[in-house]
Coordinates of C-alpha atoms in Angstrom, one line a residue:
Chain Y
X123 CA 34.2 5.2 -20.2
X124 CA 31.9 5.5 -17.3
X125 CA 28.5 3.9 -17.9
X126 CA 25.5 5.9 -16.8
X127 CA 23.2 4.6 -14.2
X128 CA 20.5 2.3 -15.5
X129 CA 17.0 2.8 -14.2
X130 CA 14.6 0.2 -13.0
X131 CA 10.9 1.0 -13.8
X132 CA 9.0 0.6 -10.5
X133 CA 5.8 -0.4 -12.1
X134 CA 4.0 2.2 -10.0
X135 CA 1.7 4.1 -12.4
X136 CA 2.9 7.7 -12.9
X137 CA 5.9 7.4 -10.6
X138 CA 8.2 6.2 -13.4
X139 CA 7.3 9.3 -15.3
X140 CA 8.3 11.8 -12.5
X141 CA 11.4 9.7 -11.9
X142 CA 12.3 9.9 -15.5
X143 CA 12.2 6.2 -16.0
X144 CA 12.4 4.7 -12.6
X145 CA 14.7 4.2 -9.7
X146 CA 18.5 3.9 -10.2
X147 CA 19.2 0.2 -10.6
X148 CA 21.1 -1.5 -7.8
X149 CA 20.9 1.6 -5.5
X150 CA 19.0 2.4 -2.4
X151 CA 16.2 4.9 -2.1
X152 CA 14.7 6.2 1.1
X153 CA 11.0 6.7 1.1
X154 CA 10.1 8.9 4.0
X155 CA 6.6 10.0 5.2
X156 CA 4.5 10.7 8.2
X157 CA 2.2 8.0 9.6
X158 CA -0.5 7.1 7.1
X159 CA 1.2 8.6 4.2
X160 CA 1.4 5.4 2.2
X161 CA 5.0 4.2 2.8
X162 CA 4.2 0.5 3.3
X163 CA 1.8 0.6 0.3
X164 CA 4.6 2.2 -1.9
X165 CA 7.1 -0.4 -0.7
X166 CA 4.8 -3.4 -1.2
X167 CA 3.7 -2.1 -4.6
X168 CA 7.4 -1.7 -5.6
X169 CA 7.9 -5.4 -4.9
X170 CA 4.5 -6.6 -6.3
X171 CA 4.8 -4.7 -9.5
X172 CA 8.4 -5.9 -9.7
X173 CA 7.2 -9.4 -9.8
X174 CA 4.0 -9.0 -11.8
X175 CA 5.1 -6.3 -14.3
X176 CA 8.9 -6.4 -14.5
X177 CA 9.5 -10.0 -13.7
X178 CA 11.9 -9.2 -10.9
X179 CA 11.6 -11.1 -7.6
X180 CA 11.7 -9.4 -4.3
X181 CA 12.4 -9.6 -0.5
X182 CA 10.4 -7.8 2.0
X183 CA 12.2 -7.1 5.3
X184 CA 9.6 -6.0 7.8
X185 CA 10.5 -4.3 11.1
X186 CA 7.0 -3.2 11.9
X187 CA 4.1 -5.2 10.8
X188 CA 4.0 -9.0 11.0
X189 CA 4.1 -10.7 7.6
X190 CA 0.8 -12.3 8.5
X191 CA -0.8 -8.8 8.7
X192 CA 0.9 -7.6 5.6
X193 CA -0.4 -10.6 3.6
X194 CA -3.9 -9.8 4.7
X195 CA -3.7 -6.0 4.4
X196 CA -2.4 -6.1 0.9
X197 CA -5.1 -8.3 -0.6
X198 CA -7.3 -5.3 -1.1
X199 CA -4.8 -3.9 -3.6
X200 CA -4.9 -7.1 -5.5
X201 CA -1.5 -8.4 -4.4
X202 CA -1.7 -12.0 -3.6
X203 CA 1.5 -12.3 -1.6
X204 CA 1.0 -16.0 -0.4
X205 CA 0.8 -17.2 -4.0
X206 CA 4.0 -15.2 -4.9
X207 CA 5.7 -16.8 -1.9
X208 CA 4.6 -20.2 -3.0
X209 CA 6.0 -19.6 -6.5
X210 CA 9.3 -18.6 -5.0
X211 CA 9.1 -15.0 -6.2
X212 CA 8.7 -13.3 -2.9
X213 CA 10.3 -13.8 0.5
X214 CA 9.7 -12.2 3.9
X215 CA 12.4 -11.5 6.4
X216 CA 10.4 -11.1 9.6
X217 CA 12.1 -8.7 11.9
X218 CA 8.9 -7.5 13.5
X219 CA 8.9 -7.1 17.2
X220 CA 7.7 -9.9 19.5
X221 CA 5.7 -8.0 22.1
X222 CA 5.7 -10.9 24.6
X223 CA 9.5 -11.0 24.7
X224 CA 11.8 -8.6 26.3
X225 CA 15.4 -8.4 25.1
X226 CA 18.3 -7.6 27.4
X227 CA 21.2 -5.9 25.8
X228 CA 24.6 -6.7 27.4
X229 CA 27.7 -5.3 25.6
X230 CA 28.4 -4.8 22.0
X231 CA 26.6 -6.4 19.1
X232 CA 26.1 -6.2 15.4
X233 CA 23.4 -7.0 12.8
X234 CA 25.2 -10.0 11.4
X235 CA 22.2 -12.2 11.8
X236 CA 19.9 -9.8 10.0
X237 CA 22.3 -9.4 7.2
X238 CA 22.7 -13.2 6.9
X239 CA 19.0 -13.6 6.8
X240 CA 18.6 -11.0 4.1
X241 CA 21.3 -12.6 2.0
X242 CA 19.8 -16.0 2.5
X243 CA 16.3 -14.7 1.5
X244 CA 17.6 -12.8 -1.5
X245 CA 19.6 -15.8 -2.7
X246 CA 16.7 -18.2 -2.3
X247 CA 14.3 -16.2 -4.6
X248 CA 17.0 -14.7 -6.8
X249 CA 15.8 -11.2 -5.8
X250 CA 16.4 -8.1 -7.8
X251 CA 14.4 -5.8 -5.4
X252 CA 14.3 -5.5 -1.7
X253 CA 12.3 -3.5 0.8
X254 CA 13.1 -2.6 4.4
X255 CA 10.0 -1.3 6.2
X256 CA 10.6 0.8 8.2
X257 CA 14.1 1.3 9.4
X258 CA 13.0 3.8 12.0
X259 CA 11.7 0.8 14.0
X260 CA 15.2 -0.6 14.3
X261 CA 16.2 2.5 16.3
X262 CA 13.4 2.0 18.7
X263 CA 14.4 -1.7 19.3
X264 CA 18.1 -0.9 19.7
X265 CA 18.8 2.3 21.6
X266 CA 22.4 2.7 20.6
X267 CA 22.0 5.2 17.8
X268 CA 25.6 5.2 16.5
X269 CA 25.7 1.4 16.5
X270 CA 22.4 1.2 14.6
X271 CA 23.5 3.8 12.1
X272 CA 26.8 2.0 11.5
X273 CA 25.0 -1.3 11.0
X274 CA 22.5 0.2 8.6
X275 CA 25.4 1.5 6.5
X276 CA 26.8 -2.0 6.5
X277 CA 23.5 -3.5 5.4
X278 CA 23.0 -0.8 2.7
X279 CA 26.5 -1.4 1.3
X280 CA 25.8 -5.2 1.3
X281 CA 22.6 -4.6 -0.6
X282 CA 24.6 -2.6 -3.2
X283 CA 27.1 -5.4 -3.3
X284 CA 24.3 -7.8 -4.2
X285 CA 23.1 -5.3 -6.8
X286 CA 19.6 -5.1 -5.3
X287 CA 17.4 -2.1 -6.0
X288 CA 16.3 -1.2 -2.5
X289 CA 13.5 0.8 -1.0
X290 CA 14.0 1.8 2.6
X291 CA 11.1 3.5 4.4
X292 CA 11.3 5.9 7.3
X293 CA 8.9 7.8 9.6
X294 CA 8.7 11.5 9.6
X295 CA 7.2 13.6 12.3
X296 CA 6.6 16.8 10.3
X297 CA 5.3 17.1 6.8
X298 CA 7.7 19.9 6.1
X299 CA 10.6 19.3 8.5
X300 CA 13.5 17.0 8.8
X301 CA 13.6 14.2 6.2
X302 CA 13.3 11.5 8.8
X303 CA 12.9 11.1 12.6
X304 CA 16.4 10.1 13.6
X305 CA 18.2 12.5 11.2
X306 CA 20.5 9.7 9.9
X307 CA 18.2 7.6 7.7
X308 CA 18.8 9.8 4.6
X309 CA 22.6 9.2 4.8
X310 CA 22.1 5.5 4.3
X311 CA 20.4 6.1 0.9
X312 CA 21.4 7.5 -2.4
X313 CA 18.1 8.9 -3.2
X314 CA 15.2 10.4 -1.3
X315 CA 11.4 10.3 -2.0
X316 CA 9.0 12.0 0.3
X317 CA 5.3 11.1 0.7
X318 CA 3.0 13.7 2.2
X319 CA -0.5 13.6 3.6
X320 CA -1.2 17.2 4.2
X321 CA -4.4 18.6 5.8
X322 CA -5.2 21.8 3.9
X323 CA -8.5 23.6 4.4
X324 CA -10.0 20.5 6.1
X325 CA -9.1 18.4 3.1
X326 CA -6.5 15.7 2.9
X327 CA -4.1 15.9 0.0
X328 CA -1.5 13.2 -0.8
X329 CA 1.6 14.3 -2.6
X330 CA 4.8 12.6 -3.6
X331 CA 8.1 14.4 -4.1
X332 CA 11.4 13.2 -5.4
X333 CA 14.0 15.1 -3.4
X334 CA 17.0 13.6 -5.0
X335 CA 17.8 10.7 -7.3
X336 CA 21.5 10.5 -7.1
X337 CA 23.3 10.4 -10.5
X338 CA 20.2 10.7 -12.6
X339 CA 17.5 13.2 -13.5
X340 CA 13.9 13.5 -12.2
X341 CA 11.0 15.9 -12.2
X342 CA 10.9 18.4 -9.3
X343 CA 8.2 19.4 -7.0
X344 CA 5.2 17.7 -5.4
X345 CA 2.8 15.6 -7.4
X346 CA -0.6 14.5 -6.1
X347 CA -1.2 10.8 -5.8
X348 CA -4.1 8.6 -4.8
X349 CA -4.3 5.1 -3.3
X350 CA -7.1 3.0 -4.7
X351 CA -8.3 -0.6 -4.4
X352 CA -6.8 -3.1 -6.8
X353 CA -4.2 -0.6 -8.0
X354 CA -2.4 0.8 -5.1
X355 CA -0.6 4.1 -5.6
X356 CA -1.2 6.1 -8.8
X357 CA 0.8 9.3 -9.2
X358 CA -0.8 12.0 -11.2
X359 CA 1.8 13.8 -13.2
X360 CA 0.2 17.2 -13.8
X361 CA 2.4 20.0 -14.6
X362 CA 4.9 17.5 -16.0
X363 CA 2.7 17.0 -19.0
X364 CA 4.3 19.0 -21.7
X365 CA 2.3 21.3 -23.9
X366 CA 3.1 19.5 -27.1
X367 CA -0.4 18.6 -28.1
X368 CA -1.0 19.1 -31.7
X369 CA -3.4 21.8 -32.6
X370 CA -5.7 20.8 -35.3
X371 CA -7.5 23.3 -37.5
X372 CA -10.3 20.9 -37.9
X373 CA -13.6 22.5 -36.8
X374 CA -16.5 20.6 -35.2
X375 CA -20.0 21.8 -34.6
X376 CA -21.2 23.1 -31.2
X377 CA -24.6 21.6 -32.1
X378 CA -26.0 25.1 -32.7
X379 CA -25.4 26.8 -36.1
X380 CA -25.7 30.3 -34.7
X381 CA -23.1 29.6 -32.0
X382 CA -20.8 28.0 -34.7
X383 CA -21.1 31.3 -36.7
X384 CA -20.2 33.3 -33.6
X385 CA -17.1 31.2 -33.2
X386 CA -16.0 31.8 -36.7
X387 CA -17.2 28.5 -38.1
X388 CA -17.3 26.1 -35.3
X389 CA -15.2 24.9 -32.4
X390 CA -11.6 23.5 -32.9
X391 CA -11.5 19.8 -32.5
X392 CA -8.8 19.4 -29.9
X393 CA -9.7 22.4 -27.8
X394 CA -11.1 23.1 -24.4
X395 CA -14.2 25.2 -24.2
X396 CA -15.4 26.8 -21.0
X397 CA -19.0 27.9 -20.7
X398 CA -19.5 30.3 -17.8
X399 CA -22.9 31.4 -16.5
X400 CA -25.2 31.8 -13.6
X401 CA -27.7 29.1 -12.7
X402 CA -30.4 28.8 -15.3
X403 CA -28.6 30.7 -18.1
X404 CA -28.5 27.6 -20.3
X405 CA -25.2 25.9 -19.6
X406 CA -26.7 22.4 -19.4
X407 CA -28.7 23.2 -22.6
X408 CA -25.5 24.1 -24.4
X409 CA -24.0 20.7 -23.2
X410 CA -27.1 19.0 -24.6
X411 CA -26.6 20.7 -28.0
X412 CA -22.9 19.7 -27.8
X413 CA -24.0 16.1 -27.3
X414 CA -26.6 16.1 -30.1
X415 CA -24.3 17.9 -32.5
X416 CA -21.7 15.2 -31.9
X417 CA -24.1 12.5 -32.5
X418 CA -25.4 14.1 -35.7
X419 CA -21.9 14.2 -37.1
X420 CA -21.3 10.6 -36.1
X421 CA -19.1 11.3 -33.1
X422 CA -19.2 9.8 -29.6
X423 CA -19.6 12.0 -26.5
X424 CA -18.9 11.2 -22.9
X425 CA -21.0 13.4 -20.5
X426 CA -19.7 13.6 -17.0
X427 CA -22.4 15.2 -14.8
X428 CA -21.7 16.3 -11.2
X429 CA -24.9 18.3 -10.6
X430 CA -27.8 16.4 -11.9
X431 CA -29.0 12.8 -11.9
X432 CA -29.2 10.8 -15.1
X433 CA -33.1 11.0 -14.9
X434 CA -33.0 14.8 -14.6
X435 CA -30.6 15.2 -17.5
X436 CA -32.6 12.9 -19.7
X437 CA -35.8 14.7 -18.9
X438 CA -34.3 18.1 -19.6
X439 CA -32.9 16.9 -22.9
X440 CA -36.3 15.5 -23.9
X441 CA -37.7 19.0 -23.2
X442 CA -35.3 20.4 -25.7
X443 CA -35.9 17.7 -28.3
X444 CA -32.9 15.5 -27.6
X445 CA -33.3 11.8 -26.6
X446 CA -30.4 10.7 -24.4
X447 CA -31.7 7.2 -24.0
X448 CA -31.7 6.4 -27.8
X449 CA -28.3 8.1 -28.2
X450 CA -26.9 5.9 -25.5
X451 CA -28.4 2.8 -27.2
X452 CA -26.7 3.8 -30.4
X453 CA -23.4 4.0 -28.6
X454 CA -23.0 7.7 -29.4
X455 CA -23.3 8.8 -25.9
X456 CA -22.4 7.7 -22.4
X457 CA -23.7 9.6 -19.4
X458 CA -21.8 9.2 -16.1
X459 CA -23.4 10.9 -13.1
X460 CA -21.5 11.2 -9.9
X461 CA -21.6 13.1 -6.7
X462 CA -18.5 15.2 -6.4
X463 CA -18.2 14.2 -2.7
X464 CA -18.2 10.5 -3.6
X465 CA -14.4 10.6 -4.2
X466 CA -11.4 12.7 -3.9
X467 CA -10.4 14.9 -6.8
X468 CA -7.5 12.7 -7.5
X469 CA -9.8 9.7 -7.7
X470 CA -12.1 11.6 -10.0
X471 CA -9.1 12.2 -12.3
X472 CA -8.4 8.5 -12.4
X473 CA -12.0 7.7 -13.0
X474 CA -12.4 10.2 -15.8
X475 CA -9.3 8.8 -17.5
X476 CA -10.7 5.3 -17.2
X477 CA -14.0 6.3 -18.6
X478 CA -12.3 8.0 -21.6
X479 CA -10.0 5.0 -22.2
X480 CA -12.9 2.5 -22.1
X481 CA -15.6 4.5 -24.1
X482 CA -13.1 6.2 -26.4
X483 CA -15.2 9.3 -27.1
X484 CA -14.3 12.1 -29.5
X485 CA -15.9 14.6 -27.2
X486 CA -16.1 15.0 -23.4
X487 CA -18.5 17.4 -21.6
X488 CA -18.2 18.1 -17.9
X489 CA -21.2 19.7 -16.2
X490 CA -20.0 21.4 -14.1
X491 CA -16.4 21.7 -13.2
X492 CA -17.3 24.2 -10.5
X493 CA -19.2 21.5 -8.6
X494 CA -15.9 19.7 -8.2
X495 CA -14.3 22.8 -6.9
X496 CA -16.0 22.5 -3.5
X497 CA -14.4 19.2 -2.6
X498 CA -10.8 20.5 -3.0
X499 CA -8.4 23.3 -2.3
X500 CA -7.8 25.9 -5.0
X501 CA -4.4 24.4 -5.8
X502 CA -5.7 20.9 -6.0
X503 CA -8.6 22.1 -8.2
X504 CA -6.2 23.8 -10.6
X505 CA -4.1 20.7 -10.8
X506 CA -7.3 18.6 -11.4
X507 CA -8.3 20.8 -14.4
X508 CA -4.8 20.7 -15.8
X509 CA -4.7 16.9 -15.5
X510 CA -8.0 16.5 -17.3
X511 CA -7.4 19.0 -20.0
X512 CA -4.0 17.8 -20.9
X513 CA -5.3 14.2 -21.0
X514 CA -8.2 15.2 -23.2
X515 CA -6.0 17.3 -25.5
X516 CA -3.5 14.5 -25.8
X517 CA -6.3 12.2 -27.1
X518 CA -7.4 14.9 -29.6
X519 CA -10.8 15.1 -27.9
X520 CA -13.0 18.2 -27.8
X521 CA -13.7 19.2 -24.2
X522 CA -16.6 21.3 -23.0
X523 CA -16.6 22.4 -19.4
X524 CA -19.3 24.4 -17.7
X525 CA -18.7 26.7 -14.7
X526 CA -21.4 28.3 -12.5
X527 CA -20.9 31.9 -11.5
X528 CA -22.0 32.8 -8.0
X529 CA -23.9 36.0 -8.9
X530 CA -26.9 36.2 -11.3
X531 CA -25.7 39.1 -13.4
X532 CA -22.1 39.5 -14.3
X533 CA -19.3 38.4 -12.0
X534 CA -16.8 35.7 -12.4
X535 CA -16.3 32.5 -10.4
X536 CA -13.2 31.1 -8.7
X537 CA -13.4 28.4 -11.3
X538 CA -12.9 30.8 -14.1
X539 CA -10.1 32.7 -12.5
X540 CA -8.1 29.6 -12.1
X541 CA -8.8 27.7 -15.3
X542 CA -9.5 30.4 -17.9
X543 CA -5.9 30.5 -19.1
X544 CA -6.0 26.7 -19.5
X545 CA -9.1 26.8 -21.8
X546 CA -8.9 27.8 -25.4
X547 CA -12.4 29.2 -25.8
X548 CA -14.6 31.0 -23.3
X549 CA -18.3 31.5 -23.9
X550 CA -20.2 33.6 -21.4
X551 CA -23.9 33.3 -20.6
X552 CA -25.3 36.2 -18.7
X553 CA -28.6 37.5 -17.5
X554 CA -29.5 40.9 -18.8
X555 CA -32.2 42.9 -17.1
X556 CA -34.0 45.1 -19.6
X557 CA -37.2 47.1 -18.9
X558 CA -37.8 45.0 -15.8
X559 CA -37.5 41.7 -17.7
X560 CA -34.8 39.1 -17.4
X561 CA -33.3 38.1 -20.7
X562 CA -30.3 36.0 -21.5
X563 CA -27.2 37.1 -23.4
X564 CA -24.3 35.1 -24.9
X565 CA -20.9 36.2 -26.1
X566 CA -17.7 34.6 -27.2
X567 CA -15.1 36.1 -24.9
X568 CA -12.0 34.5 -26.3
X569 CA -11.2 32.0 -28.9
X570 CA -7.6 31.0 -29.5
X571 CA -6.4 31.0 -33.1
X572 CA -9.7 32.1 -34.6
X573 CA -11.6 35.3 -35.3
X574 CA -14.9 35.4 -33.5
X575 CA -17.9 37.7 -33.0
X576 CA -17.5 40.3 -30.2
X577 CA -21.2 41.2 -29.8
X578 CA -23.4 40.1 -26.9
X579 CA -26.4 38.4 -28.5
X580 CA -29.7 37.6 -27.1
X581 CA -30.3 33.9 -26.3
X582 CA -33.8 32.4 -26.1
X583 CA -34.8 28.9 -25.1
X584 CA -37.8 27.0 -26.3
X585 CA -38.8 23.3 -26.8
X586 CA -36.3 22.8 -29.7
X587 CA -33.4 24.2 -27.6
X588 CA -31.4 27.3 -27.9
X589 CA -31.7 30.2 -30.3
X590 CA -29.3 33.0 -30.7
X591 CA -30.9 36.3 -31.9
X592 CA -29.7 39.8 -32.5
X593 CA -27.0 41.6 -30.5
X594 CA -28.0 43.9 -27.7
X595 CA -27.4 47.1 -29.6
X596 CA -28.2 49.8 -27.1
X597 CA -27.1 48.3 -23.8
X598 CA -23.8 48.7 -22.0
X599 CA -22.4 47.2 -18.9
X600 CA -23.9 43.7 -19.3
X601 CA -20.7 41.9 -18.3
X602 CA -20.1 44.2 -15.4
X603 CA -23.5 43.0 -14.2
X604 CA -25.0 46.5 -14.5
X605 CA -26.7 46.9 -17.8
X606 CA -27.5 50.5 -18.8
X607 CA -29.6 51.4 -21.8
X608 CA -28.0 54.0 -24.0
X609 CA -30.1 56.5 -26.0
X610 CA -29.9 56.3 -29.7
X611 CA -28.4 59.8 -30.0
X612 CA -25.6 58.7 -27.7
X613 CA -24.9 55.7 -29.8
X614 CA -24.5 57.7 -32.9
X615 CA -22.2 60.0 -31.1
X616 CA -20.1 57.0 -30.0
X617 CA -20.0 55.6 -33.6
X618 CA -18.7 59.0 -34.9
X619 CA -16.2 59.1 -32.1
X620 CA -14.4 56.0 -33.4
X621 CA -14.8 56.8 -37.1
X622 CA -13.3 60.2 -36.7
X623 CA -10.4 58.8 -34.9
X624 CA -9.9 56.0 -37.5
X625 CA -10.1 58.2 -40.6
Chain T
X255 CA 18.4 -27.3 40.0
X256 CA 16.7 -27.8 36.7
X257 CA 18.8 -28.2 33.6
X258 CA 19.6 -25.2 31.5
X259 CA 19.2 -25.2 27.7
X260 CA 21.0 -22.3 26.1
X261 CA 21.5 -21.4 22.5
X262 CA 24.0 -18.8 21.3
X263 CA 23.5 -17.5 17.8
X264 CA 26.6 -16.0 16.2
X265 CA 27.5 -14.7 12.7
X266 CA 30.9 -16.2 11.9
X267 CA 33.9 -16.5 14.2
X268 CA 35.0 -13.0 15.2
X269 CA 36.8 -11.7 18.3
X270 CA 33.5 -10.6 19.7
X271 CA 32.0 -14.0 19.2
X272 CA 34.9 -15.8 20.9
X273 CA 34.6 -13.3 23.8
X274 CA 30.9 -14.1 24.2
X275 CA 31.5 -17.9 24.0
X276 CA 34.2 -18.0 26.6
X277 CA 32.4 -15.7 29.0
X278 CA 29.3 -17.7 28.8
X279 CA 31.1 -21.1 29.2
X280 CA 32.9 -19.7 32.2
X281 CA 29.8 -18.5 34.0
X282 CA 27.9 -21.8 33.2
X283 CA 30.8 -23.9 34.6
X284 CA 30.9 -21.8 37.7
X285 CA 27.2 -21.4 38.4
X286 CA 25.7 -24.5 36.9
X287 CA 28.4 -27.1 36.9
X288 CA 27.3 -29.8 34.5
X289 CA 23.6 -28.9 34.6
X290 CA 23.5 -27.1 31.3
X291 CA 23.5 -27.6 27.5
X292 CA 25.0 -24.9 25.3
X293 CA 24.6 -25.0 21.5
X294 CA 26.5 -22.5 19.5
X295 CA 24.8 -21.8 16.2
X296 CA 26.6 -20.1 13.3
X297 CA 23.9 -18.2 11.3
X298 CA 26.2 -17.9 8.3
X299 CA 25.9 -21.6 8.0
X300 CA 22.3 -22.0 9.0
X301 CA 20.4 -18.8 8.1
X302 CA 17.0 -20.5 8.1
X303 CA 17.4 -21.2 11.9
X304 CA 17.9 -17.5 12.5
X305 CA 14.8 -16.8 10.3
X306 CA 12.7 -19.2 12.4
X307 CA 13.9 -17.8 15.7
X308 CA 13.7 -14.2 14.4
X309 CA 17.3 -13.4 15.4
X310 CA 18.3 -9.9 14.4
X311 CA 21.5 -9.0 16.2
X312 CA 24.5 -11.2 17.0
X313 CA 25.5 -12.5 19.3
X314 CA 22.1 -13.4 20.7
X315 CA 21.8 -15.8 23.6
X316 CA 18.5 -17.6 24.0
X317 CA 17.7 -19.3 27.3
X318 CA 15.1 -21.9 26.3
X319 CA 14.9 -23.8 29.6
X320 CA 14.0 -23.4 32.4
X321 CA 11.2 -20.9 31.7
X322 CA 10.8 -18.0 31.3
X323 CA 12.3 -17.8 27.8
X324 CA 14.9 -15.1 27.8
X325 CA 17.0 -13.3 25.1
X326 CA 20.2 -11.5 25.7
X327 CA 21.8 -9.5 22.9
X328 CA 25.5 -8.5 22.9
X329 CA 29.0 -9.8 23.7
X330 CA 28.0 -10.6 27.3
X331 CA 30.8 -8.5 28.6
X332 CA 29.0 -7.5 31.8
X333 CA 29.0 -10.5 34.1
X334 CA 26.6 -9.1 36.7
X335 CA 23.9 -8.2 34.1
X336 CA 24.3 -11.6 32.4
X337 CA 23.7 -13.4 35.7
X338 CA 20.5 -11.3 36.1
X339 CA 19.6 -12.0 32.5
X340 CA 19.9 -15.8 33.1
X341 CA 18.0 -15.6 36.4
X342 CA 21.1 -16.8 38.2
X343 CA 21.7 -13.7 40.4
X344 CA 19.3 -14.6 43.2
X345 CA 21.4 -17.5 44.5
X346 CA 22.7 -17.1 48.1
X347 CA 26.0 -18.7 47.4
X348 CA 29.0 -16.4 47.5
X349 CA 29.8 -15.1 44.0
X350 CA 32.9 -16.2 42.3
X351 CA 34.8 -13.3 41.0
X352 CA 36.8 -13.9 38.0
X353 CA 39.1 -11.4 36.4
X354 CA 37.7 -10.7 33.0

């Protein structure tokens, strides 16, 4: 019987998920990417996590950077290489170029010396993992392409002989072109992983793609990743998250009894609610009710604010009769205010997850998601919303997102178009112009798995918060942004129109 | 003439290695007489030496003395280029041709 390939977990967060468990054990993987795409970080993390998480020692063969530079550069990720070296868990093979020394090549040669050094280093630390960074550099030191290719083959097969799981890095010139510069690197490896750093709409987006993982399965397509201090690379598996979240029929309060009634008795516990409205229609107010409603029923709420400062939010809430400060003291609320521009969207995802993991709320409110839209591309934004929603649902948390529409009356925002299918409930807040006066309307547009009111009701705001009144009976065209008053006689005629058809 | 110190790093005894050693000895005898020291170092036996000297390819010839330090990689099959590589090509004495 042929035994299936075993996989080695890399220890790189998120990567093992898209690699269906890790890299094939004892095999060679090529990690290719353009300059600055994170190849060396990936390689170093593969070794560091190997030692620290998986208990597997490693050898780093460097063709590019001097070990001295690597030791210094990698400290910021929390990898203390000198200590690992002293403990006999990590060894360098220094094949970096000596700039002061020119080398004359006369006649035929092989890489017997390099191979002997690799074997020696691997033996001395009892290595299970090895990194060669980057093999493209060998081609620039030794101009004989076919000789170098042959020698790399020899080294790769020796690595397999030693049962080392190997990561080879290689430079790419194009983000979407040949796998690697010399066109031969990929033949040395069994598997290929590509790191990209694409400039899209003036924004940098890092993605990782497993092209092939010989003999085993993996997730396909590009996944965003981020590189952060004290962690290194974190891959964010978005679309890979399966829709297997349980759907509870438990209802929770929105913090406003009238709104609960409109929603058929309250919001579902593990659902995502989107509140869409123009500026000043009462989105933040609805968030405040959500917070106080959570607190009143003994729940904990995490409020992520990207538009207003903590002071502003607190002041607004006081104006509506809710005291954020005392809720925070009781541990029922945590407010996190951040500028969207302070980090990339990928970093925001990581940060949100960390906040949720540490505070362990039962509710999360984001005010507003559309503020985050401006720091990303449309695709990146959709992935962001997917990542956050699936994480929230997985934890059985109620999520409330707000989105700002660009026009005052009617209209929809880019945010809605891209995330409305991800959300379970959509509540619209709209301005309604009536007799030269601006009034506010609220309606439940959609609510998955529950009957809900279809009317557009009037919403008023005072010092105790939000109040929902009677439906706009004789107005049409509110959602289109063009309200028209309908005469009473016309309404009667419309009523009869439907009853006569129905009966 | 100052004394030459040469080190030849090899990885095991192969035909290519033997070729390099005999070519090198011959040139040294002819050009330097007794004014040289040649050490042949087998990396398979002493890998740490290769690590210290950052030897990548084999054979690698290192001319440690006289300065400047020079490195030549390959089986040394081209006599003319080897003489240049060892700074021996500038001598006025008639060149000894040997059938190689």
